[in-house]
Coordinates of C-alpha atoms and ligand atoms in Angstrom, one line a residue:
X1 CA 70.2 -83.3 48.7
X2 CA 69.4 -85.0 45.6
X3 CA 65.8 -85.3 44.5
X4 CA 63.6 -84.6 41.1
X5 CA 61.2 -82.3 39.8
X6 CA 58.8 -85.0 39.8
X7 CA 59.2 -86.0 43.4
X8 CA 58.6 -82.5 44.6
X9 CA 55.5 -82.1 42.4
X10 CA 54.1 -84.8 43.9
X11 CA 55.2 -83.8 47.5
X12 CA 53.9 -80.8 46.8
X13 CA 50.3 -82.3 46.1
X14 CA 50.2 -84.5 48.8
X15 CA 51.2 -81.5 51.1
X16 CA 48.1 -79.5 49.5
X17 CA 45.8 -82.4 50.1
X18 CA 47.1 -84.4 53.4
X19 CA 45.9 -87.4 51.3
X20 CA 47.6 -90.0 48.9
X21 CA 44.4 -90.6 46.9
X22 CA 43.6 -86.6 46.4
X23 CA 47.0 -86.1 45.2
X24 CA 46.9 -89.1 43.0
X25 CA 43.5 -87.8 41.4
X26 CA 45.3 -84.5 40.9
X27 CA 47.8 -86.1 39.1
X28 CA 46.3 -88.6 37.3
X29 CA 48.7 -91.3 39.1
X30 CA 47.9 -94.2 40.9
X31 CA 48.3 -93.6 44.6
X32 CA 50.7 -97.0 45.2
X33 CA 53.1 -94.4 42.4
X34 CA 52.6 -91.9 44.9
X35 CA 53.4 -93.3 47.8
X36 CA 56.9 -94.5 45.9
X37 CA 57.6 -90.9 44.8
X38 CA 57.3 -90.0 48.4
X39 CA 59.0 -92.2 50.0
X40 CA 61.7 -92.0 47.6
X41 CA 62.1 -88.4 48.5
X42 CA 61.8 -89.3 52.2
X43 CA 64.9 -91.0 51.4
X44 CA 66.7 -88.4 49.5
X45 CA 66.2 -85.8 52.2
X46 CA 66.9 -88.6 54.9
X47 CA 64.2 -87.7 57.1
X48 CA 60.6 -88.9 57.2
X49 CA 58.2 -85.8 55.6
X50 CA 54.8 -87.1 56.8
X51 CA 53.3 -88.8 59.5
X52 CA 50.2 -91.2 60.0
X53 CA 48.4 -90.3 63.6
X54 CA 45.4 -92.8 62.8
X55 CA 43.6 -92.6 59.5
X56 CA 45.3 -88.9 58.9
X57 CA 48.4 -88.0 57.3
X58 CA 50.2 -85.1 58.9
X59 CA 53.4 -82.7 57.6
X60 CA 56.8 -83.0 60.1
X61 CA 59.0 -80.3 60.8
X62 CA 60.8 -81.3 57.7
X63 CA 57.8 -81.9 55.5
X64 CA 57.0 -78.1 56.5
X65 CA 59.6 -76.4 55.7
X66 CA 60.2 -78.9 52.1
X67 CA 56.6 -77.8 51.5
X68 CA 57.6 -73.9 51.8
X69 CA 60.2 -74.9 49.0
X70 CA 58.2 -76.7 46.8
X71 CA 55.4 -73.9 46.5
X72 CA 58.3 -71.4 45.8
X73 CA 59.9 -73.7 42.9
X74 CA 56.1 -74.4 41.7
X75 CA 55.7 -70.8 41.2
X76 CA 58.9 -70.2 39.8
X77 CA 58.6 -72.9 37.3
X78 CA 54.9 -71.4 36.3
X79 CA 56.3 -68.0 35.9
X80 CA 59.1 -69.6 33.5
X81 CA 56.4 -71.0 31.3
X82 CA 54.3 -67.9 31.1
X83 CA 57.9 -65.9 30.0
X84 CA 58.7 -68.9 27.3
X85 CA 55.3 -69.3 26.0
X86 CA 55.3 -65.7 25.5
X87 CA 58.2 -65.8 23.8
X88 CA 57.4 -68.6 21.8
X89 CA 54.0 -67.1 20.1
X90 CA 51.4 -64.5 19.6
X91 CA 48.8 -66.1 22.4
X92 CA 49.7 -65.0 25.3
X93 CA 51.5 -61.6 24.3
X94 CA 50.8 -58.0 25.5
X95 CA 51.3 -55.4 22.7
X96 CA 51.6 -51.9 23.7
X97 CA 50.1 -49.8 20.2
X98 CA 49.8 -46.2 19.8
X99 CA 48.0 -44.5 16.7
X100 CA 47.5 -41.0 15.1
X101 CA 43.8 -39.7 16.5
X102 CA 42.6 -40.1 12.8
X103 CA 43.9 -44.2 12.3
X104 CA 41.7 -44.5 15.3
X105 CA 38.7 -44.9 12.7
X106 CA 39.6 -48.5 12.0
X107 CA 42.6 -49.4 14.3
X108 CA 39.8 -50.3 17.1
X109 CA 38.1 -53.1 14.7
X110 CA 41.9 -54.4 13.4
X111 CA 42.6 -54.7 17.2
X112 CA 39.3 -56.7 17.6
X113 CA 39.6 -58.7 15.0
X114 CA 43.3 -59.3 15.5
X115 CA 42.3 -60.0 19.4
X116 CA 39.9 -62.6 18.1
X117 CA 42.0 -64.6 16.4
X118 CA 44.7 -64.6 19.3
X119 CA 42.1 -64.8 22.6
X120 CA 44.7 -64.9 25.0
X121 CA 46.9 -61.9 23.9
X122 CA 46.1 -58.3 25.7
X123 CA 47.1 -54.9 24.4
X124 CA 47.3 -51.5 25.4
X125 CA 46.1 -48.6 22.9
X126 CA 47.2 -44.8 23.2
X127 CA 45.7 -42.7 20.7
X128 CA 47.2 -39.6 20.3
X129 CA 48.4 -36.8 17.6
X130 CA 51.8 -37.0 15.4
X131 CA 53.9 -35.0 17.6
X132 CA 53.2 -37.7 20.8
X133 CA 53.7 -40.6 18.5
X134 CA 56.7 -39.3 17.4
X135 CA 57.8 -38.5 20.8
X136 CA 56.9 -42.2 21.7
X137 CA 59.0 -43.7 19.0
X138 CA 61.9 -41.6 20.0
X139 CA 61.6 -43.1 23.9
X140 CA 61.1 -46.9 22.9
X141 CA 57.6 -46.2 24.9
X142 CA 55.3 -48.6 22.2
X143 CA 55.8 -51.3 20.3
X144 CA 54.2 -49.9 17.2
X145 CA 53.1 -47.0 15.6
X146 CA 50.2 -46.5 12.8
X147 CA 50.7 -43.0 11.5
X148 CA 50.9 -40.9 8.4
X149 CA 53.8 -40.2 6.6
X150 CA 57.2 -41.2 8.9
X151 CA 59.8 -38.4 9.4
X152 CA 62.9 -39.3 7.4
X153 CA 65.2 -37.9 10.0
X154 CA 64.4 -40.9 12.2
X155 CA 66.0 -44.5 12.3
X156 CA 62.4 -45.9 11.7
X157 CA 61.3 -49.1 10.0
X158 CA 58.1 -47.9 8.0
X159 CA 55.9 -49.8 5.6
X160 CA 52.6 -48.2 4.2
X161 CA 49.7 -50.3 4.6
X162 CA 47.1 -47.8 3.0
X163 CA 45.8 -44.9 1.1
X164 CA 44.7 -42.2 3.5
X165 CA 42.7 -39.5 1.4
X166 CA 41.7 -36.1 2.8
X167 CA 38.8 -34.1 1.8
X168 CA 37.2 -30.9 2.4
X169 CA 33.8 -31.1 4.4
X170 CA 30.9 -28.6 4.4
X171 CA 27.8 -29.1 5.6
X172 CA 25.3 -30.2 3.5
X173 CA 23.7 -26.9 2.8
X174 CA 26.9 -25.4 2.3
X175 CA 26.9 -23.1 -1.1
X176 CA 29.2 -25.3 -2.4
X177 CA 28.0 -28.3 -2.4
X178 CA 27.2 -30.2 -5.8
X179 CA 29.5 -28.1 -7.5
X180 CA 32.4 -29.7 -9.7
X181 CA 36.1 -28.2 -9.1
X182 CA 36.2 -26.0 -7.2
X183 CA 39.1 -23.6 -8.1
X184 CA 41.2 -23.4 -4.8
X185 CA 41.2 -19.3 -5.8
X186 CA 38.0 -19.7 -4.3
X187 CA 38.6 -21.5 -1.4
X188 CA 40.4 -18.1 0.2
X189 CA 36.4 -16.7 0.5
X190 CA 35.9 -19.5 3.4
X191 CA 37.2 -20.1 6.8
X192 CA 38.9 -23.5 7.6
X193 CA 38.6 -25.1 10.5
X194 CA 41.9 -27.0 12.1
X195 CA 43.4 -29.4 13.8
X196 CA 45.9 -28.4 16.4
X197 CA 49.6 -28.0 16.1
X198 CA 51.1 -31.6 16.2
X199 CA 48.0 -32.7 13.8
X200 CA 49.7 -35.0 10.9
X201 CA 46.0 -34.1 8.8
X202 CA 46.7 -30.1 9.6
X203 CA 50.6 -31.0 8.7
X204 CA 49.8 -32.2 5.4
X205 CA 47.1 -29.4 4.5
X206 CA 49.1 -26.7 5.6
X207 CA 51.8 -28.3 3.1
X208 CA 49.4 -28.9 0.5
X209 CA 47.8 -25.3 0.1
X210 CA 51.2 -23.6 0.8
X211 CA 52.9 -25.5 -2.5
X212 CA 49.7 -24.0 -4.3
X213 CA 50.6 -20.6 -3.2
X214 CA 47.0 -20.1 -1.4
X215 CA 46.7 -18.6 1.7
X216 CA 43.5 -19.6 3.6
X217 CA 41.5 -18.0 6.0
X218 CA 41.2 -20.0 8.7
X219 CA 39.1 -20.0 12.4
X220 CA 38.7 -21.9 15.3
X221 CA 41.4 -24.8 16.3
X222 CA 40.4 -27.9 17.6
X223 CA 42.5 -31.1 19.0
X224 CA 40.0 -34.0 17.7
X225 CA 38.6 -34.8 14.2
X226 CA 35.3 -35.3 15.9
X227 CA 35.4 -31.6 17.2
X228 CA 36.0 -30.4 13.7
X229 CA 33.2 -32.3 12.1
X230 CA 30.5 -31.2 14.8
X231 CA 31.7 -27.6 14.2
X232 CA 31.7 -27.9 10.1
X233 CA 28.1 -29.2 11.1
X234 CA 27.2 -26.5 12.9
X235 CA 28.2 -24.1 9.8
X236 CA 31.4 -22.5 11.5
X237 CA 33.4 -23.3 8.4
X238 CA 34.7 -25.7 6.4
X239 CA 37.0 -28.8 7.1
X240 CA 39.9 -30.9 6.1
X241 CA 39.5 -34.6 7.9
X242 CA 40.7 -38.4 6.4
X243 CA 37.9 -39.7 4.7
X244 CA 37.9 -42.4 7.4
X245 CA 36.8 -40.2 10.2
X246 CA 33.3 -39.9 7.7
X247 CA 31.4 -42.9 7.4
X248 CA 28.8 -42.2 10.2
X249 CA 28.2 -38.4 9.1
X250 CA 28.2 -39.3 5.1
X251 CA 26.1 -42.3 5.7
X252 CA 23.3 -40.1 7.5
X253 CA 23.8 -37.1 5.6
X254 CA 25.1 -34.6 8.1
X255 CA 28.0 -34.0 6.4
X256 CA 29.5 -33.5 2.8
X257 CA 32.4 -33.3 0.7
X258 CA 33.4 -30.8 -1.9
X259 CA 34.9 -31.6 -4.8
X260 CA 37.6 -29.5 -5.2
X261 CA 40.4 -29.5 -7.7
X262 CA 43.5 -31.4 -6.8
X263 CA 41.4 -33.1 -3.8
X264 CA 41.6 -35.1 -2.2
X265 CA 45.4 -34.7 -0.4
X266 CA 46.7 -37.9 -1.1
X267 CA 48.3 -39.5 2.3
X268 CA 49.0 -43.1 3.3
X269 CA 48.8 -45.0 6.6
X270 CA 52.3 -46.2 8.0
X271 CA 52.8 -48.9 10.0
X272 CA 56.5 -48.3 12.5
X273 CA 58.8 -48.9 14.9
X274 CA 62.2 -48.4 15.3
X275 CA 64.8 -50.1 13.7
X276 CA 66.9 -52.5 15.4
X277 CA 63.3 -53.0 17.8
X278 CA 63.4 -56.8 18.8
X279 CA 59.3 -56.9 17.6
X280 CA 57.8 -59.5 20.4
X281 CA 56.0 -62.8 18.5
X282 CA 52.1 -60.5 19.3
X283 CA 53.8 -57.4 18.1
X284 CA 55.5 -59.2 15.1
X285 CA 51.8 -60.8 14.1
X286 CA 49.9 -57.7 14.7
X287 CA 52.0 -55.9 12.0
X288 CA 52.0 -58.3 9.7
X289 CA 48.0 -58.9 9.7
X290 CA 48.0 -54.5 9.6
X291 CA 50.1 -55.4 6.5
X292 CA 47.8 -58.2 5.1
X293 CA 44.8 -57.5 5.9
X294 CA 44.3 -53.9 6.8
X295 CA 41.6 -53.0 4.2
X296 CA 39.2 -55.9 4.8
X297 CA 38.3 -54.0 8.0
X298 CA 38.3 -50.8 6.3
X299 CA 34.6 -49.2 5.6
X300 CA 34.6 -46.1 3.2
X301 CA 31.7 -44.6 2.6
X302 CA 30.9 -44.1 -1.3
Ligands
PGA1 P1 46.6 -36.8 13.1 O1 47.3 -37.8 12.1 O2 45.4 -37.6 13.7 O3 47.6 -36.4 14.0 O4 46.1 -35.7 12.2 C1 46.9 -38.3 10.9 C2 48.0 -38.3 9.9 O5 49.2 -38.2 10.3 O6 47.7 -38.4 8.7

């Protein structure tokens, strides 16, 4: 059987409509072009498809089961356009992220604005600690990562985006407060709140106070920056967060930061995925705007 896309298309809206001049609306054809597509077919498949029982058109047999065919090869040819138009750019794309729990602070608002620009994209967000990201990367679960400092025992393609400082928070009537270096000697007199385990922020402050040589005392151990700062709040210690989890708390005063010598613990955002990762088009964009335009969205507090 030899016939053309077209024909079917047409067949395929006549079928829908039992009407020549519905399907010729549809298609923004005159009906005399549809009724030579039709009967064209008719010809091709070499038995009639329709029949006229007074003033309405009716399916035969054959026009039945051709019409089963054409919605099948309809759908299949939509499904093709969705999977090359996704291929071909950034608006249609789904990107699967996942971030450290402290890049949350502003990976929300790049998404948005990111989103905005590209309406028709959708993603999925996990936010999670250093150890799951890392775990992700190793099982190709995301498409990117935005994390501190990459492991170098990975086969990762990293590129920093951003300075990441950490401070120490006290509440506001901490001792403290106001005062100008603080010797990290006298750190040891106050309890430190942490992060858990697979915390990159409790990574890189254990790191930081053990090339010092100081040993802190340290108390309770919480999984979320959020728990930390309602606890340094609540005057159960002090804390070491990114100065990005602050702006709320330093805007209405709940919270301040000590200035301590060699503070803050200098860290960078990382944006990464593995190498050899065939980036989609949305995944491709999104880490190239991360790379371009991160700190327009980023609010730090003064
Ligand atoms: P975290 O990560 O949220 O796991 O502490 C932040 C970082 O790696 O700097």
């Amino acid at each position: 059987m030899r016939l053309t896309l077209r024909q079917l298309r047409v067949f395929d809206a006549v079928a829908r409509h039992l009407s020549y001049t519905q399907a010729a609306q549809e298609l923004h054809l005159t009906q005399p072009a549809v009724s030579m597509q039709i009967k064209q077919l008719e010809e091709n498949v070499g038995l009639p498809l329709f029949e006229r029982l007074g003033k309405k058109i009716f399916l035969t047999e054959a026009g039945k089961e051709m019409h089963g065919y054409s919605r099948s090869i309809d759908a299949q040819l939509a499904e093709a356009d969705t999977v090359v138009e996704e291929l071909k750019g950034v608006r249609r794309g789904r990107l699967r992220i996942s971030v450290a729990s402290t890049a949350n602070y502003f990976a929300t608002r790049l998404l948005a604005a990111f989103s905005k620009e590209h309406p028709g994209m959708s993603f999925s967000l996990d936010v999670t600690n250093r150890e799951s990201l890392l775990r992700q990367l190793e099982n190709n679960e995301c498409d990117l990562v935005i994390m501190g400092r990459p492991p170098g025992n990975m086969d990762l393609v990293t590129e920093a985006f951003m300075d990441n400082p950490l401070v120490i928070i006290a509440s506001p009537d901490h001792p403290l407060v106001g005062e100008n270096s603080i010797p990290l000697e006298r750190l040891r007199q106050e309890t430190f709140l942490l992060r858990e385990p697979g915390s990159g922020t409790r990574i890189a402050m254990e790191r930081f106070f053990a090339q010092r040589g100081v040993t802190l005392t340290t108390g309770m151990e919480m999984t979320s920056n959020e728990a930390i700062k309602q606890a340094v709040e609540a005057g159960l210690g002090l804390g070491i967060v990114s100065i990005h989890t602050m702006e709320l708390e330093l805007e209405a005063g709940r919270l301040a930061v000590l200035e301590a010598e060699h503070f803050p613990i200098l860290r960078r955002w990382y944006v990464v995925h593995r190498r050899g990762k065939r980036l989609s088009p949305v995944a491709q964009g999104f880490k190239q705007f991360v790379l371009e335009r991160a700190r327009e969205y980023l609010r730090l507090p003064r």
